[in-house]
mmCIF file of C-alpha atoms and ligand atoms in Angstrom:
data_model
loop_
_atom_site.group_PDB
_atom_site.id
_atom_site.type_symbol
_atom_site.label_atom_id
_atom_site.label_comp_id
_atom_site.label_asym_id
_atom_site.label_seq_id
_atom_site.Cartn_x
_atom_site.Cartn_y
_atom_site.Cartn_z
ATOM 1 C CA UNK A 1369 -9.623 10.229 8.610
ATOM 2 C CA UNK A 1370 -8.820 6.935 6.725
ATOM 3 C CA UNK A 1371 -5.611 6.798 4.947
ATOM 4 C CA UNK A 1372 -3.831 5.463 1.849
ATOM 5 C CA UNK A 1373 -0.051 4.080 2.298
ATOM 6 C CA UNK A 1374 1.488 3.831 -1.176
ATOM 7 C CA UNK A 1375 3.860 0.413 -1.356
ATOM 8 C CA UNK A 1376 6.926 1.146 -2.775
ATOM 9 C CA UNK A 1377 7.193 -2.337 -4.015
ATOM 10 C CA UNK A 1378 6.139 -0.923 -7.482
ATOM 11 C CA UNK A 1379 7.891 2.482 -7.672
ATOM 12 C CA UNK A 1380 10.645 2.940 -9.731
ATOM 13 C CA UNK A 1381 13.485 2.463 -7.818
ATOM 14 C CA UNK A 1382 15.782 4.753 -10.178
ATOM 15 C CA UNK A 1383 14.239 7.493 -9.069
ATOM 16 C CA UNK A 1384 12.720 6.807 -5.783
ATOM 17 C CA UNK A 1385 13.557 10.017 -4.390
ATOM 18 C CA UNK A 1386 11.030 11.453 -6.946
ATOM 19 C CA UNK A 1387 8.218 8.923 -6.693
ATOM 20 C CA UNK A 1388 8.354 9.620 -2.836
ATOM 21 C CA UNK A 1389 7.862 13.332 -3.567
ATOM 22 C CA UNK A 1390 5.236 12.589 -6.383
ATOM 23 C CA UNK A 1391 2.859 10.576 -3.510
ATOM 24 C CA UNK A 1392 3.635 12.846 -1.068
ATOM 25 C CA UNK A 1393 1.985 15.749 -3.046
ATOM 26 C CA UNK A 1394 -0.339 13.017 -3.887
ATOM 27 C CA UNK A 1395 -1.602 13.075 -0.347
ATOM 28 C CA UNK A 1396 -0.433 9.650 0.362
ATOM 29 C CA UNK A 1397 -0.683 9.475 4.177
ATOM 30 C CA UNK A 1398 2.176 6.848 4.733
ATOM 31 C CA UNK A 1399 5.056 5.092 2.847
ATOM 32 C CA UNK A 1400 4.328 1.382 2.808
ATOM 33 C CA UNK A 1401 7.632 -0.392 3.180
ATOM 34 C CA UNK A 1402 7.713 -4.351 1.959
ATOM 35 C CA UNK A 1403 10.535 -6.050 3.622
ATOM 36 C CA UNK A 1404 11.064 -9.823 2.511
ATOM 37 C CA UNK A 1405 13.438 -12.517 3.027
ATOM 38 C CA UNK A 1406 13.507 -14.782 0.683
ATOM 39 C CA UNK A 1407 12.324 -17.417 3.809
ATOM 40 C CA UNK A 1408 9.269 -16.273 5.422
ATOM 41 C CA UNK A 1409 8.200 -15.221 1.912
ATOM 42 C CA UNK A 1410 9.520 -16.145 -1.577
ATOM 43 C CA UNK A 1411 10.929 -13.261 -2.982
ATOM 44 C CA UNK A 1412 13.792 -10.682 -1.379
ATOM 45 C CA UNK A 1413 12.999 -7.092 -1.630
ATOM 46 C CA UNK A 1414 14.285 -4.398 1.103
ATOM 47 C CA UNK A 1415 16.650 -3.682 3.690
ATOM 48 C CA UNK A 1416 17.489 -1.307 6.578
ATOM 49 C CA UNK A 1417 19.759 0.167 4.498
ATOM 50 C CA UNK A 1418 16.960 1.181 1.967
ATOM 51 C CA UNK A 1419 14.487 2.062 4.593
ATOM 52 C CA UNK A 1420 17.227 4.719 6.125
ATOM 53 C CA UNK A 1421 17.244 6.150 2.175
ATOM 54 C CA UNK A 1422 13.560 6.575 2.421
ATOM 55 C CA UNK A 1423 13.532 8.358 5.907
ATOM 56 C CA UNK A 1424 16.063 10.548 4.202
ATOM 57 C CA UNK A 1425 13.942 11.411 1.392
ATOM 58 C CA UNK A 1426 10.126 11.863 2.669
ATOM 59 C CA UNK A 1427 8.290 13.633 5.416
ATOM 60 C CA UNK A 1428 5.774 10.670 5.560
ATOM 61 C CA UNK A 1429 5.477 8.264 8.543
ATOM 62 C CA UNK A 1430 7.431 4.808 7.019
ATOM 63 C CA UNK A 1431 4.676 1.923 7.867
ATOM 64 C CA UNK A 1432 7.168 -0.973 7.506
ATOM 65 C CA UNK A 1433 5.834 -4.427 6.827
ATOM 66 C CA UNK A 1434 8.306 -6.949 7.973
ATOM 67 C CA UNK A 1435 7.967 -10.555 5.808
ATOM 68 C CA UNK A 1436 11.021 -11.926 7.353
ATOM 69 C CA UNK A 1437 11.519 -15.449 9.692
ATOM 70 C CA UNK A 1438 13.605 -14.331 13.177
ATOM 71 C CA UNK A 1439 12.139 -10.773 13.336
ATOM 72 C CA UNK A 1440 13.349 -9.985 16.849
ATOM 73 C CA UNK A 1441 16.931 -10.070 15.100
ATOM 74 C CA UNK A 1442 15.781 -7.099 13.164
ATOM 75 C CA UNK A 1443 13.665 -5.166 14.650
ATOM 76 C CA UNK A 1444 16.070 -2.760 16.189
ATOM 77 C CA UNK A 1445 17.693 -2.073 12.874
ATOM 78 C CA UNK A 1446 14.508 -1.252 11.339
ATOM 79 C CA UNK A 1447 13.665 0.936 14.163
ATOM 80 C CA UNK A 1448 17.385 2.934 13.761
ATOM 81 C CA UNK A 1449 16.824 3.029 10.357
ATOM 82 C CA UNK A 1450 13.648 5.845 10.961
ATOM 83 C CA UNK A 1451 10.759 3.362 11.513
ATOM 84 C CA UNK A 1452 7.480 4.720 12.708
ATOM 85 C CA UNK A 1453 5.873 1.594 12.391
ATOM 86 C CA UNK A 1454 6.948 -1.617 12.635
ATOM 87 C CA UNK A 1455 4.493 -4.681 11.840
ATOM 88 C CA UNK A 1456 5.449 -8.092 11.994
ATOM 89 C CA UNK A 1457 3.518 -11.565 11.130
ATOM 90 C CA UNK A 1458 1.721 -13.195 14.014
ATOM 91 C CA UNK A 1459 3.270 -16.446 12.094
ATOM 92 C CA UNK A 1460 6.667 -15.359 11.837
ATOM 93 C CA UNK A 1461 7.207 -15.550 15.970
ATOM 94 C CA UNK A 1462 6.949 -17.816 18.592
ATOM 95 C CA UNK A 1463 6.905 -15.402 20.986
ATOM 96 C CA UNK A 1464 4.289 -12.295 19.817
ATOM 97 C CA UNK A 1465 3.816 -10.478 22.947
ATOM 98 C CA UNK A 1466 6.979 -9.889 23.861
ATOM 99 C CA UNK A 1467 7.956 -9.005 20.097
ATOM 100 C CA UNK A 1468 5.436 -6.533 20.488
ATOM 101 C CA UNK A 1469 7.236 -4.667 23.828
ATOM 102 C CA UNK A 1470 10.294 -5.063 21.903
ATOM 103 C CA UNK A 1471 9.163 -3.258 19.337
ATOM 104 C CA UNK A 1472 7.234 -0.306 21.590
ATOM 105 C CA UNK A 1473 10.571 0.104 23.893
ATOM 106 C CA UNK A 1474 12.408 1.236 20.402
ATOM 107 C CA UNK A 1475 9.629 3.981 20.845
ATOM 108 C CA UNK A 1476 8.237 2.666 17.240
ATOM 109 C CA UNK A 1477 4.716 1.727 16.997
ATOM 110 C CA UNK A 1478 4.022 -1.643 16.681
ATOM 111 C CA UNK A 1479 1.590 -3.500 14.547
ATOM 112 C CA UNK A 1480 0.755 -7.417 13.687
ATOM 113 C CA UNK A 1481 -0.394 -8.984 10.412
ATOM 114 C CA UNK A 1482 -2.151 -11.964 9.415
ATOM 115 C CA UNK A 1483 -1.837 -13.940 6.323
ATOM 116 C CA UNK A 1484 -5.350 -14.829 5.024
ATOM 117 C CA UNK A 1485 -5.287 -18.576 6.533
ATOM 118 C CA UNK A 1486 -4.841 -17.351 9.994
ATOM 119 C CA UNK A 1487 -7.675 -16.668 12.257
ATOM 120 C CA UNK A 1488 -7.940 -13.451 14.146
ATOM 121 C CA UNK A 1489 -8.024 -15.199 17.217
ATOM 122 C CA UNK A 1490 -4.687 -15.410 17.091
ATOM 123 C CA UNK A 1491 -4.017 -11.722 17.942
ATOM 124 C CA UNK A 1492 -7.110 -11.139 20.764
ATOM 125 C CA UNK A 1493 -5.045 -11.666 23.772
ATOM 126 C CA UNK A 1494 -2.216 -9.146 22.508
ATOM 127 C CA UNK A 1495 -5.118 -6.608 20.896
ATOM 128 C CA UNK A 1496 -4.564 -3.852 23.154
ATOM 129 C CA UNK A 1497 -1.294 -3.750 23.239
ATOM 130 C CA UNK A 1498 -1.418 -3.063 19.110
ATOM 131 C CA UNK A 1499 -1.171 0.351 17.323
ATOM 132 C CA UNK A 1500 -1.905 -1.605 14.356
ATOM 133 C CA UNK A 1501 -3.935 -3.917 12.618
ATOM 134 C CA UNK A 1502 -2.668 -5.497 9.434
ATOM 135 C CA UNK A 1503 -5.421 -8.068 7.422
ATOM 136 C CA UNK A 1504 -3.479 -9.734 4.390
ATOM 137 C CA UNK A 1505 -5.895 -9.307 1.263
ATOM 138 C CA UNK A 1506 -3.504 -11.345 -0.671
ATOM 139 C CA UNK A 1507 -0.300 -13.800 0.467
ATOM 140 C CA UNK A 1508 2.458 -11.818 1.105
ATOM 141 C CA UNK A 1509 5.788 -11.920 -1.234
ATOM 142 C CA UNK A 1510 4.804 -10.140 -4.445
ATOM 143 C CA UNK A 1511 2.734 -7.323 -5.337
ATOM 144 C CA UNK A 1512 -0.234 -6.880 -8.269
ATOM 145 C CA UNK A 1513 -1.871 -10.398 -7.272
ATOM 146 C CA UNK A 1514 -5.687 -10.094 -6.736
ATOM 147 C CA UNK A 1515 -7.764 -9.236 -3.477
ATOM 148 C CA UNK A 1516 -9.254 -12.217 -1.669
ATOM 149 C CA UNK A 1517 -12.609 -11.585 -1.223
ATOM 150 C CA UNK A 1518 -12.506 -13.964 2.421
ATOM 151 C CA UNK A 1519 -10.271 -11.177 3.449
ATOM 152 C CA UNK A 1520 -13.590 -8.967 4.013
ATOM 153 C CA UNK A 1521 -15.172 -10.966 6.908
ATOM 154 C CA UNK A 1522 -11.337 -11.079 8.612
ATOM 155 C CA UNK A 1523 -11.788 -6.871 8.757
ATOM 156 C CA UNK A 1524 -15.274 -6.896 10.209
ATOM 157 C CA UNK A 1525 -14.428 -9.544 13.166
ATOM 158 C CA UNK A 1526 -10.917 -7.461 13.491
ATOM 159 C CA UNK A 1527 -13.330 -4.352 13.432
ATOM 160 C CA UNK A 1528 -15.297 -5.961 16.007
ATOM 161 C CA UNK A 1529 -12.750 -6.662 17.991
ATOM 162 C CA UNK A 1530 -10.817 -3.649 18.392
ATOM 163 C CA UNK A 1531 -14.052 -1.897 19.193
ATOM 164 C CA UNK A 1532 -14.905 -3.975 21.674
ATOM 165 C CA UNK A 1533 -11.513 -3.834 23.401
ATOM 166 C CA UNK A 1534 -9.836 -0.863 25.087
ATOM 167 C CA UNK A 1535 -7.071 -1.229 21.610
ATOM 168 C CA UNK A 1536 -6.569 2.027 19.900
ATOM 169 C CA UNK A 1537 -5.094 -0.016 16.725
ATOM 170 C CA UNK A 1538 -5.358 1.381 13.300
ATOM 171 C CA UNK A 1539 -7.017 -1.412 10.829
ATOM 172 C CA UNK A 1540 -5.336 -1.803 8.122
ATOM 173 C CA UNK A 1541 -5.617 -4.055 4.510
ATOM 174 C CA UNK A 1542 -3.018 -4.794 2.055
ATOM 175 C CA UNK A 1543 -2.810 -6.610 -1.131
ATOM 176 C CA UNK A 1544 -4.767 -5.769 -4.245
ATOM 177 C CA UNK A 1545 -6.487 -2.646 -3.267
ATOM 178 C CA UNK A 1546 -7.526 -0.559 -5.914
ATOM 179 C CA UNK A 1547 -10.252 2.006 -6.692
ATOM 180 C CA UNK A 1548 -12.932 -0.389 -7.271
ATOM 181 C CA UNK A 1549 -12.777 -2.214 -4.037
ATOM 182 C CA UNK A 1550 -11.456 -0.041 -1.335
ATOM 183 C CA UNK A 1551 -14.864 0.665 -0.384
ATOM 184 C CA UNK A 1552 -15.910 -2.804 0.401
ATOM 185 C CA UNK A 1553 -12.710 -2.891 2.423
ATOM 186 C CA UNK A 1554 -13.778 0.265 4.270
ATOM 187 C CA UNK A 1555 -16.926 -0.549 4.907
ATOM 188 C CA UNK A 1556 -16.013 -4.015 6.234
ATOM 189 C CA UNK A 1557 -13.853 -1.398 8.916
ATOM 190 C CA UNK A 1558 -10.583 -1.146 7.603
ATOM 191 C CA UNK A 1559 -8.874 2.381 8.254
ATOM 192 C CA UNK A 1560 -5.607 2.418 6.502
ATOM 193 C CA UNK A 1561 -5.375 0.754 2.549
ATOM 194 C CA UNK A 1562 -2.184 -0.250 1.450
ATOM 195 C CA UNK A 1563 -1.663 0.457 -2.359
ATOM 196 C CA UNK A 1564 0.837 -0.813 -4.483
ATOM 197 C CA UNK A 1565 0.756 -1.418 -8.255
ATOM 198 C CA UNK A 1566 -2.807 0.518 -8.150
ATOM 199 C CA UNK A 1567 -0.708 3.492 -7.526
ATOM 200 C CA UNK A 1568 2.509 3.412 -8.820
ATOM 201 C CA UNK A 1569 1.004 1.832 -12.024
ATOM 202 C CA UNK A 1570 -1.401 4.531 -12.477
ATOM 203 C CA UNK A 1571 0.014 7.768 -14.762
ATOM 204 C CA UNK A 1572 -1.523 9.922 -12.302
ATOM 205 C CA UNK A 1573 -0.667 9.120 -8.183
ATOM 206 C CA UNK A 1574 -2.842 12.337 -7.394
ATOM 207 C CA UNK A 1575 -5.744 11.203 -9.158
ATOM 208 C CA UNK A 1576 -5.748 7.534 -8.338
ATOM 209 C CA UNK A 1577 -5.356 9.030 -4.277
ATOM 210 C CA UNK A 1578 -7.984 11.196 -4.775
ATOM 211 C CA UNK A 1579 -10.005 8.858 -6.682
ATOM 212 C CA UNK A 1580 -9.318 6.188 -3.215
ATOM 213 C CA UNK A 1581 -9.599 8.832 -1.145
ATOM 214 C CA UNK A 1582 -12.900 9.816 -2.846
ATOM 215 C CA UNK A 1583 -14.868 5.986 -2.654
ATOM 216 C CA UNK A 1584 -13.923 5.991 1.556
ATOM 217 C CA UNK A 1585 -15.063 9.458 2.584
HETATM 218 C C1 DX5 B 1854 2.524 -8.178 -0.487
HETATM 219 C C2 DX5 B 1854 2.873 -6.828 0.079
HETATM 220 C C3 DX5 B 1854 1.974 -5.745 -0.380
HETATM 221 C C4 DX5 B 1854 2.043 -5.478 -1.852
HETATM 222 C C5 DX5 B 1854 0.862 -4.665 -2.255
HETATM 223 O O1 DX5 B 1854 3.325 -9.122 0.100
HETATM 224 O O2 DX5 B 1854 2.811 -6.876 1.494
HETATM 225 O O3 DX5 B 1854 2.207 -4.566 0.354
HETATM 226 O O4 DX5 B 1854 3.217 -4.821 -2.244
HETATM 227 O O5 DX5 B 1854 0.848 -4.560 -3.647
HETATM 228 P P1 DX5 B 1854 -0.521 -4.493 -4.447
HETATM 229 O O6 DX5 B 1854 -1.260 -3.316 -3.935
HETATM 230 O O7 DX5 B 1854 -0.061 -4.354 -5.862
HETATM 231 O O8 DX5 B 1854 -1.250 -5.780 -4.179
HETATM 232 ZN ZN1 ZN B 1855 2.861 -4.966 2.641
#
């Protein structure tokens, strides 16, 4: 079953107990957690502190995407803070593959994403030890910018290459999915879509998740 992880980048953060509730009865499958730095990306958004909030509030595995320089810092705190999965950028470490264990001895699932100007080769040699996949569709550091459309040929060679190697990883894509191209992005191979201002700007989360939900069946 393909899945839809609402970012909470665009909820409204007075009442994020209630937007939380509002995509889980949305059938949102995950919570989509955008944690920048100010440094690795240009803007500041999230904490551990906020991320414990959220594990407080929802049911929902937290997919936490770190944007942050010096990740192994931070990975444990993240993990404490109720983490199911924790993906970091390929570019945002020296030293991947033993990120990677760091993160899996926390007993968190660990993931790896590429901004759209790095190849995939980057991550073959560390595939298998990935639950997770993550292709950048946009640059990271904001939300409501607009899909790249290279970002499509990145999913089928990551597609290809997962299936090709003993990896179990989940594919996912984030930035500027929205009903109208979520199924190019699924066909291309991708298994989980990250959704942020297409959801939580939409008046209705359970339509707009159906409506996803609907174009990937
Ligand atoms: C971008 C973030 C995305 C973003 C998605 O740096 O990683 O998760 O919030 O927002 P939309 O779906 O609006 O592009
Ligand atoms: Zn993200």
């Amino acid at each position: 079953m393909k899945k839809i992880s609402p970012s909470i980048l665009s909820a409204d953060f007075t009442t994020l107990a209630a937007e939380l509730e509002a995509i889980e009865s949305a059938k949102a499958d995950y919570v989509h957690i955008d944690v920048m730095d100010g440094h690795f990306v240009p803007n500041i958004t999230i904490g551990p502190f906020i991320v414990d909030a959220v594990r407080r509030a929802t049911s929902l595995p937290l997919d936490v995407h770190l944007m942050i320089e010096d990740p192994e810092k931070y990975v444990e705190d993240f993990a404490k803070a109720g983490s199911d999965i924790i993906t970091v950028h390929a570019e945002s470490t020296k030293h991947l593959h033993r990120l990677i264990q760091q993160i899996k001895e926390l007993g968190v699932r660990a993931g790896v994403s590429l901004n759209p100007s790095t190849p995939i080769e980057t991550i073959e040699d560390v595939i298998e030890e990935l639950d997770l996949v993550l292709i950048m569709s946009v640059n990271p550091g904001f939300s409501g910018q607009s899909f790249i459309p290279s970002a499509l040929k990145k999913i089928k060679k990551a597609r290809k290459m997962i299936d090709s190697s003993l990896s179990r990883a989940e594919l996912e894509v984030d930035g500027g999915i929205k009903v109208g191209n979520i199924k190019a992005a699924s066909d291309a191979g991708a298994d989980v879509f990250v959704a942020g201002s297409a959801v939580f700007g939409s008046d209705d989360y359970a339509k707009t998740i159906s409506a996803m939900k609907a174009e990937i069946a």
